[in-house]
Amino acid sequence: MFRAVLTSRLQAAFTAAGIALPEGFAVSVVIASDTRFGDYQSNAAMTLGKQLKTNPRALAEQIKAALQVDDLCEKITVEGPGFLNLTLSATALGQKLGVIVKDAYLGVLQVEKSQRIVVDFSAPNIAKPMHVGHIRSTFIGDCLARIARFIGHTVITDNHIGDWGTQFGMILHGWKTILDHAALEKDPIHELVRVYKNVNAQTKADEAVLTTCRSELVKLQQGDAENLDIWKRCVALSLDQLRTIYAKLDVHFDHFLGESHFNDQLAPLVENLLTSGIAEISDSATCVFFRDVPELADKPCLIRKSDGGFLYATTDLATIDHRINAWKADEIWYVVGAPQELHFRQLFQVAKKRGQTTVMRHIAFGSILGQDGKMFKTRSGESVGLLEVLDEAVERAAVVVAEREGFSDDEKAQIAQVIGTGAVKYAELSQHRMTDYKFSWDKMLALQGNTAPYLINAYVRTRSIFRKLDGEVTLTPVLTITEPAERALAIKLAQFAETTHDVLVDHRPNLLAGYLYELADTYHSFYEACNVLRAEGAVRNTRLTLCDATSRVLKTGLGLLGIQTTERM
Ligand code: ARG
């Protein structure tokens, strides 16, 4: 990784120049935003100059003189108030690319300290409509899990399904009165949601229905055999269907430990928190207060209601215990929408009081909006289900693919599947996770612009070159880079390594998406400027190797976003 090597060289240059770095001063090197002055840039001299009250430009010159990068750079310059600009040499780039094409990880380094990371994502609620929040969580969580695994962490994915809760009071009553068994057979999630919505509406109009639902729920919680049986069937049917959806999406979980899995642990957990003095009884409910945390001082975490019922937070605390004790988690990542921010802040504070040192992160995200800027709805005006979105995306992609010639119907269906699903995922992952983005079919399915179809097509174009070649291709171990377009592409390819690691600094898949888009663009410019197939000898080999590396980085990078590719389209 160029950035890492240059950083350590720069650090060494300070020592060599006899400049002591103050405690905690981090020498940083970044990818240059304006490549006219160099490929990498550091403002270390400027920041340090300010701290030491010395002339930053003179300091930069001093470091430049001590900097040993002959094997990597062909030019070092000091610009403006004291920026150090570094330009890589063609030789270093050529060697690096030779290494990258042979590496299964394409130059991406494995982390020095591998962590056991639990990624908690997707987590829809049984018998309640799955909303866009679950869609975003599914795509972001899956992508982060893939990247963490790729760079060498041990990742455990867990789907904390909402399979226990007050909604079951309504479902039980609805099951016994208005269930359409044929519809349940066909599309269980849809039918359960219909039943839930119908009974929910009834409860609003009729107090008596609400009372019935409550008593059904109490019976369930007390272990009534009939109600338990119905509940089990609801969960099993929904899980079956969810598994089909996840398979279509190519999203995988190591565990589906839903909320109900922790029922037996809740009572002892609350007792334990009371005896250890972490929780207290307040107004006959059990709470954990955070009197020493100013922003939570008036926001206690409720863990047992006065009627004895447990809450979402109680289950989450028991879940943390399991993840730490059974799975030895070093980190837990919760990929859950921004509205649950307070819940997680409280949860992490309770964990802290319990002395749990596992790193816990709430990886939040905003909403998806419709074209009208309001909450996103389907064609029928319902709130959006994941399945509907996917089906519509594939349908729309199929319309585009239908015009193509030279493909069988099966191939066309396969391509539409890849493009449609990829388009929906990419529309999500190319956004900063905190923005409320507008959902637009036309934009996400466009063949031009920052879209999945554009990137998949770029991959297809890199592959088509190799199909046109007769005979074997020998990729070259050391590339001879001369043309500016070759150079630009080589640097971009080498920066896959940095980008992949950068995604996990702040959990931002959009950094990888943005990188892949730039790579595809750089590749197209290269392809226009440099003829590959008509070139000869070392030039041809170099260019073919660049094409091969581009195709592998695109495929691997899209794969890390959870997006598949196709060889032709
Ligand atoms: N089922 C929850 C919801 O739909 C999300 C669960 C997130 N994970 C967790 N451990 N709380 O809001």
mmCIF file of C-alpha atoms in Angstrom, residues 58 71 165 238 279 349 353 370 381 389 408 501 555:
data_model
loop_
_atom_site.group_PDB
_atom_site.id
_atom_site.type_symbol
_atom_site.label_atom_id
_atom_site.label_comp_id
_atom_site.label_asym_id
_atom_site.label_seq_id
_atom_site.Cartn_x
_atom_site.Cartn_y
_atom_site.Cartn_z
ATOM 1 C CA ALA A 58 11.471 25.696 5.589
ATOM 2 C CA ASP A 71 12.733 3.527 -4.885
ATOM 3 C CA GLY A 165 -43.352 -8.560 20.791
ATOM 4 C CA SER A 238 -41.738 -15.935 7.792
ATOM 5 C CA ALA A 279 -30.511 -0.934 37.971
ATOM 6 C CA GLN A 349 -23.811 3.052 28.629
ATOM 7 C CA LYS A 353 -21.502 0.153 33.700
ATOM 8 C CA GLY A 370 -39.705 8.967 -3.065
ATOM 9 C CA GLY A 381 -49.088 3.377 -2.219
ATOM 10 C CA VAL A 389 -38.545 -3.380 -4.818
ATOM 11 C CA SER A 408 -31.036 -16.863 -24.946
ATOM 12 C CA HIS A 501 -9.397 -0.070 4.372
ATOM 13 C CA LYS A 555 -15.319 -7.662 -10.010
#
